[in-house]
CSV table of C-alpha atoms in Angstrom, one decimal:
chain,number,residue,atom,x,y,z
A,15,MET,CA,17.1,110.0,-38.0
A,16,ALA,CA,19.9,112.1,-36.4
A,17,MET,CA,22.8,113.1,-38.5
A,18,TYR,CA,25.3,111.1,-36.4
A,19,ASP,CA,23.1,108.0,-36.9
A,20,GLN,CA,23.2,108.4,-40.6
A,21,GLN,CA,27.0,108.8,-40.6
A,22,TRP,CA,27.3,105.7,-38.4
A,23,TYR,CA,25.3,103.6,-40.9
A,24,ARG,CA,27.2,104.9,-43.8
A,25,ASP,CA,30.6,104.1,-42.2
A,26,PHE,CA,29.3,100.7,-41.0
A,27,TYR,CA,27.9,99.4,-44.2
A,28,GLY,CA,30.5,101.1,-46.3
A,29,LYS,CA,33.2,99.3,-44.5
A,30,TYR,CA,31.5,96.0,-44.8
A,31,LEU,CA,31.0,96.5,-48.6
A,32,THR,CA,34.8,96.6,-48.9
A,33,ALA,CA,34.8,92.9,-47.9
A,34,LEU,CA,34.7,92.0,-51.6
A,35,VAL,CA,34.9,88.2,-51.2
A,36,MET,CA,32.1,88.2,-48.6
A,37,VAL,CA,29.9,90.2,-51.0
A,38,VAL,CA,30.7,87.8,-53.9
A,39,LEU,CA,29.8,84.8,-51.7
A,40,PHE,CA,26.7,86.5,-50.5
A,41,ILE,CA,25.5,87.2,-54.1
A,42,ALA,CA,26.4,83.6,-55.1
A,43,ASN,CA,24.2,82.2,-52.4
A,44,LEU,CA,21.3,84.4,-53.5
A,45,VAL,CA,21.8,83.4,-57.2
A,46,PHE,CA,21.8,79.7,-56.3
A,47,TYR,CA,18.6,80.1,-54.3
A,48,ILE,CA,16.9,81.8,-57.2
A,49,CYS,CA,18.0,78.9,-59.4
A,50,GLU,CA,16.5,76.5,-56.8
A,51,ILE,CA,13.2,78.3,-57.2
A,52,LEU,CA,13.4,78.2,-61.0
A,53,PHE,CA,14.6,74.5,-61.3
A,54,GLY,CA,13.0,73.0,-58.2
A,55,ASP,CA,14.4,69.9,-56.6
A,56,GLU,CA,16.6,69.1,-59.6
A,57,LEU,CA,19.3,71.4,-58.4
A,58,ILE,CA,19.2,70.1,-54.8
A,59,ILE,CA,19.3,66.5,-55.9
A,60,GLY,CA,22.2,67.2,-58.2
A,61,GLY,CA,24.2,69.3,-55.6
A,62,ALA,CA,23.3,68.3,-52.1
A,63,LEU,CA,25.8,66.5,-49.9
A,64,ILE,CA,24.9,62.8,-50.2
A,65,THR,CA,27.4,60.5,-48.6
A,66,GLU,CA,26.7,57.6,-50.8
A,67,SER,CA,27.1,59.7,-54.0
A,68,VAL,CA,30.3,61.2,-52.8
A,69,LEU,CA,32.0,57.9,-51.8
A,70,ASN,CA,30.5,55.4,-54.3
A,71,ASN,CA,30.1,57.6,-57.3
A,72,GLY,CA,33.0,60.0,-56.8
A,73,GLU,CA,30.9,63.1,-56.9
A,74,TRP,CA,33.3,65.1,-54.8
A,75,TYR,CA,31.9,68.4,-56.2
A,76,ARG,CA,29.0,68.0,-53.7
A,77,LEU,CA,31.4,69.0,-50.9
A,78,ILE,CA,31.3,72.4,-52.4
A,79,SER,CA,28.0,72.7,-54.2
A,80,ALA,CA,26.1,71.8,-51.0
A,81,MET,CA,27.5,75.0,-49.4
A,82,PHE,CA,25.5,77.2,-51.8
A,83,LEU,CA,22.1,75.4,-51.5
A,84,HIS,CA,19.4,76.1,-48.9
A,85,GLY,CA,16.2,74.4,-47.9
A,86,ASP,CA,14.0,77.6,-47.6
A,87,ILE,CA,14.2,81.3,-47.3
A,88,PHE,CA,14.7,81.2,-43.5
A,89,HIS,CA,17.6,78.8,-43.9
A,90,LEU,CA,19.2,81.1,-46.4
A,91,LEU,CA,18.5,84.2,-44.3
A,92,SER,CA,20.1,82.7,-41.1
A,93,ASN,CA,23.2,81.8,-43.0
A,94,MET,CA,23.5,85.0,-44.9
A,95,VAL,CA,23.2,87.1,-41.7
A,96,GLY,CA,26.1,85.1,-40.3
A,97,LEU,CA,28.1,85.4,-43.5
A,98,PHE,CA,27.5,89.2,-43.8
A,99,PHE,CA,28.3,90.2,-40.2
A,100,LEU,CA,30.9,87.6,-39.2
A,101,GLY,CA,32.4,87.3,-42.7
A,102,GLY,CA,32.7,91.0,-43.0
A,103,LEU,CA,34.6,91.2,-39.7
A,104,VAL,CA,37.0,88.4,-40.6
A,105,GLU,CA,37.7,89.7,-44.1
A,106,ILE,CA,38.3,93.3,-42.9
A,107,SER,CA,40.6,92.1,-40.1
A,108,MET,CA,42.5,89.4,-42.0
A,109,GLY,CA,42.3,90.1,-45.7
A,110,HIS,CA,40.5,88.8,-48.8
A,111,VAL,CA,42.5,85.6,-49.4
A,112,GLU,CA,42.7,84.7,-45.7
A,113,PHE,CA,38.9,85.0,-45.3
A,114,ALA,CA,38.3,83.0,-48.5
A,115,LEU,CA,40.5,80.2,-47.2
A,116,ILE,CA,38.8,80.1,-43.8
A,117,TYR,CA,35.3,80.1,-45.3
A,118,LEU,CA,35.9,77.5,-48.0
A,119,ILE,CA,38.1,75.2,-46.0
A,120,SER,CA,35.7,75.3,-43.0
A,121,GLY,CA,32.7,74.6,-45.3
A,122,ILE,CA,34.4,71.8,-47.3
A,123,GLY,CA,36.1,70.4,-44.2
A,124,GLY,CA,32.9,70.3,-42.3
A,125,ASN,CA,31.2,68.4,-45.1
A,126,ILE,CA,34.1,65.9,-45.3
A,127,VAL,CA,33.8,65.3,-41.5
A,128,SER,CA,30.1,64.8,-42.1
A,129,VAL,CA,30.7,62.3,-44.9
A,130,ILE,CA,33.1,60.3,-42.7
A,131,ILE,CA,30.8,60.2,-39.7
A,132,ASP,CA,27.7,59.4,-41.8
A,133,ASN,CA,29.6,56.5,-43.5
A,134,SER,CA,30.7,55.2,-40.2
A,135,TYR,CA,27.2,55.0,-38.9
A,136,ASP,CA,25.6,53.9,-42.2
A,137,PHE,CA,23.6,57.1,-42.5
A,138,PHE,CA,22.9,58.1,-46.1
A,139,GLY,CA,20.7,61.1,-45.9
A,140,TYR,CA,21.5,64.5,-47.5
A,141,SER,CA,22.4,67.9,-46.3
A,142,ILE,CA,22.6,71.4,-47.7
A,143,GLY,CA,23.6,74.9,-46.5
A,144,ALA,CA,26.5,77.1,-45.7
A,145,SER,CA,26.2,76.5,-41.9
A,146,GLY,CA,29.5,74.6,-41.7
A,147,ALA,CA,31.3,77.5,-43.3
A,148,VAL,CA,29.5,80.1,-41.1
A,149,HIS,CA,30.4,78.1,-38.0
A,150,GLY,CA,34.0,78.2,-39.3
A,151,LEU,CA,33.7,82.0,-39.2
A,152,ILE,CA,32.5,81.8,-35.6
A,153,GLY,CA,35.7,79.8,-34.8
A,154,ALA,CA,37.8,82.5,-36.7
A,155,ILE,CA,36.2,85.3,-34.7
A,156,LEU,CA,36.9,83.4,-31.5
A,157,VAL,CA,40.6,83.0,-32.3
A,158,LEU,CA,40.9,86.7,-33.3
A,159,ALA,CA,39.1,87.9,-30.1
A,160,ILE,CA,41.4,85.7,-27.9
A,161,ARG,CA,44.4,87.1,-29.8
A,162,GLU,CA,43.3,90.7,-29.1
A,163,LYS,CA,42.6,89.9,-25.5
A,164,LEU,CA,46.1,88.4,-25.1
A,165,LYS,CA,47.7,91.3,-26.9
A,166,ASP,CA,45.9,93.8,-24.6
A,167,ARG,CA,47.0,91.9,-21.5
A,168,ALA,CA,50.6,91.8,-22.7
A,169,GLN,CA,50.5,95.5,-23.6
A,170,LYS,CA,49.1,96.4,-20.2
A,171,LYS,CA,51.9,94.5,-18.4
A,172,GLU,CA,54.5,96.3,-20.6
A,173,GLU,CA,53.0,99.7,-20.0
A,174,ALA,CA,53.0,99.1,-16.2
A,175,ARG,CA,56.6,97.9,-16.3
A,176,SER,CA,57.7,100.8,-18.3
A,177,TYR,CA,55.9,103.3,-16.1
A,178,ASN,CA,57.4,101.8,-13.0
A,179,ILE,CA,60.9,102.0,-14.4
A,180,GLU,CA,60.5,105.6,-15.5
A,181,SER,CA,59.0,106.5,-12.1
A,182,LEU,CA,61.9,105.0,-10.2
A,183,GLN,CA,64.2,107.2,-12.3
A,184,ASP,CA,62.3,110.3,-11.5
A,185,GLU,CA,63.6,112.0,-8.3
A,186,ASN,CA,60.2,113.4,-7.6
A,187,VAL,CA,58.5,110.0,-7.7
A,188,THR,CA,55.8,109.5,-5.1
A,189,LEU,CA,55.9,106.2,-3.2
A,190,TYR,CA,53.3,104.5,-1.1
A,191,ASP,CA,54.1,103.4,2.4
A,192,ASP,CA,54.9,99.9,1.1
A,193,ASN,CA,57.5,101.4,-1.3
A,194,THR,CA,55.5,100.6,-4.4
A,195,THR,CA,55.0,103.2,-7.1
A,196,ASN,CA,51.7,104.6,-8.2
A,197,PRO,CA,50.1,102.3,-10.8
A,198,ALA,CA,50.4,103.3,-14.4
A,199,PRO,CA,47.3,105.1,-15.8
A,200,ASP,CA,45.5,102.7,-18.1
A,201,GLU,CA,44.7,104.9,-21.1
A,202,ASN,CA,43.4,101.9,-23.1
A,203,LYS,CA,41.2,100.5,-20.3
A,204,GLU,CA,38.0,101.1,-22.3
A,205,ASN,CA,39.3,99.3,-25.3
A,206,ARG,CA,40.5,96.4,-23.3
A,207,THR,CA,37.1,96.1,-21.5
A,208,THR,CA,35.4,96.1,-24.9
A,209,SER,CA,37.8,93.5,-26.2
A,210,GLY,CA,37.1,91.3,-23.2
A,211,SER,CA,33.3,91.6,-23.4
A,212,PHE,CA,33.4,90.9,-27.1
A,213,LEU,CA,35.3,87.7,-26.4
A,214,TYR,CA,32.7,86.6,-24.0
A,215,ARG,CA,29.9,87.4,-26.5
A,216,VAL,CA,31.7,85.3,-29.1
A,217,ILE,CA,32.0,82.3,-26.8
A,218,PHE,CA,28.3,82.7,-26.0
A,219,VAL,CA,27.3,82.8,-29.6
A,220,ALA,CA,29.4,79.7,-30.4
A,221,ILE,CA,27.9,77.7,-27.6
A,222,PHE,CA,24.4,79.0,-28.5
A,223,GLU,CA,24.7,78.1,-32.2
A,224,ILE,CA,25.9,74.6,-31.4
A,225,ALA,CA,23.2,74.0,-28.8
A,226,ILE,CA,20.5,75.2,-31.2
A,227,GLY,CA,21.7,72.6,-33.6
A,228,PHE,CA,21.2,69.8,-31.1
A,229,SER,CA,17.8,71.1,-30.1
A,230,GLU,CA,16.3,70.8,-33.6
A,231,ALA,CA,15.8,67.8,-35.8
A,232,ASN,CA,17.3,67.5,-39.3
A,233,ILE,CA,20.3,69.6,-38.5
A,234,ASN,CA,23.8,68.4,-39.6
A,235,ASN,CA,25.5,69.1,-36.3
A,236,VAL,CA,28.6,67.1,-37.4
A,237,ALA,CA,29.2,69.6,-40.3
A,238,HIS,CA,28.6,72.5,-37.8
A,239,ILE,CA,31.1,71.3,-35.2
A,240,GLY,CA,33.5,70.2,-37.9
A,241,GLY,CA,33.4,73.6,-39.6
A,242,PHE,CA,33.8,75.3,-36.3
A,243,ILE,CA,36.9,73.3,-35.3
A,244,ILE,CA,38.5,73.6,-38.7
A,245,GLY,CA,37.8,77.3,-38.7
A,246,VAL,CA,39.7,77.6,-35.4
A,247,LEU,CA,42.6,75.6,-36.8
A,248,VAL,CA,42.9,77.4,-40.1
A,249,THR,CA,42.7,80.8,-38.4
A,250,CYS,CA,45.4,79.8,-35.9
A,251,ILE,CA,47.7,78.8,-38.8
A,252,LEU,CA,47.0,82.0,-40.7
A,253,VAL,CA,47.6,84.1,-37.6
A,254,LEU,CA,51.0,82.5,-37.2
A,255,ILE,CA,51.8,83.1,-40.9
A,256,CYS,CA,50.6,86.7,-41.3
A,257,GLY,CA,50.0,87.9,-37.8
A,258,LYS,CA,51.5,91.3,-38.4
A,259,LYS,CA,49.1,92.3,-41.2
A,260,ILE,CA,46.0,91.4,-39.2
A,261,LYS,CA,44.0,94.4,-38.2
A,262,PRO,CA,42.1,94.7,-34.9
A,263,LEU,CA,38.5,93.6,-35.0
A,264,ASN,CA,36.0,96.4,-35.4
A,265,LEU,CA,34.5,96.1,-32.0
């Protein structure tokens, strides 16, 4: 492996390992899965999201415990990949507390929506997994990507306006035949293009993930969609509250 490749991997994974809350959640999910292997179905029965148990028996802890249980290794792997990459981006960009709020509120909120819908249609199955929270992270990434796209657009307009004003004040300004000044050089064009393409990729991933849920049986799409919507809403609120401290996404 080339030296620059080694440095890239060190920088990449080193930066993600600074996302401490993501790392803690990642380890917690692994520990719970090991416990599932050791204790069998007892842990799933005691912690899965069961609408009847939540509403009739007051077992509200299931709204949280179900987020850390998984059906098999592939279920765990798919959610942990999303948690690592998406969660790392969100936590590095927004901060530890903000990421924790988005993840937990999306997961719990998605499960609450699932309970409400299941109760409305008299469906009393069970569900497990961190997918609702992970879909909340997709919603968060979408909001952050749109925010960066809008900031880039506003910055471009401001740079163009400032450039035109300075050019008009310069006695050596060169004008076109239609009396318009030369357009401002766009020094950040590459970054803006990357930001825009990243936004489109996020939109694609969001649509793809939701579509996959509807294409397979035994998928709690209500929790997925609920988590996604709640993730968008929570992130919008946090952006309004602490917008200045948010760092650009590592595109």
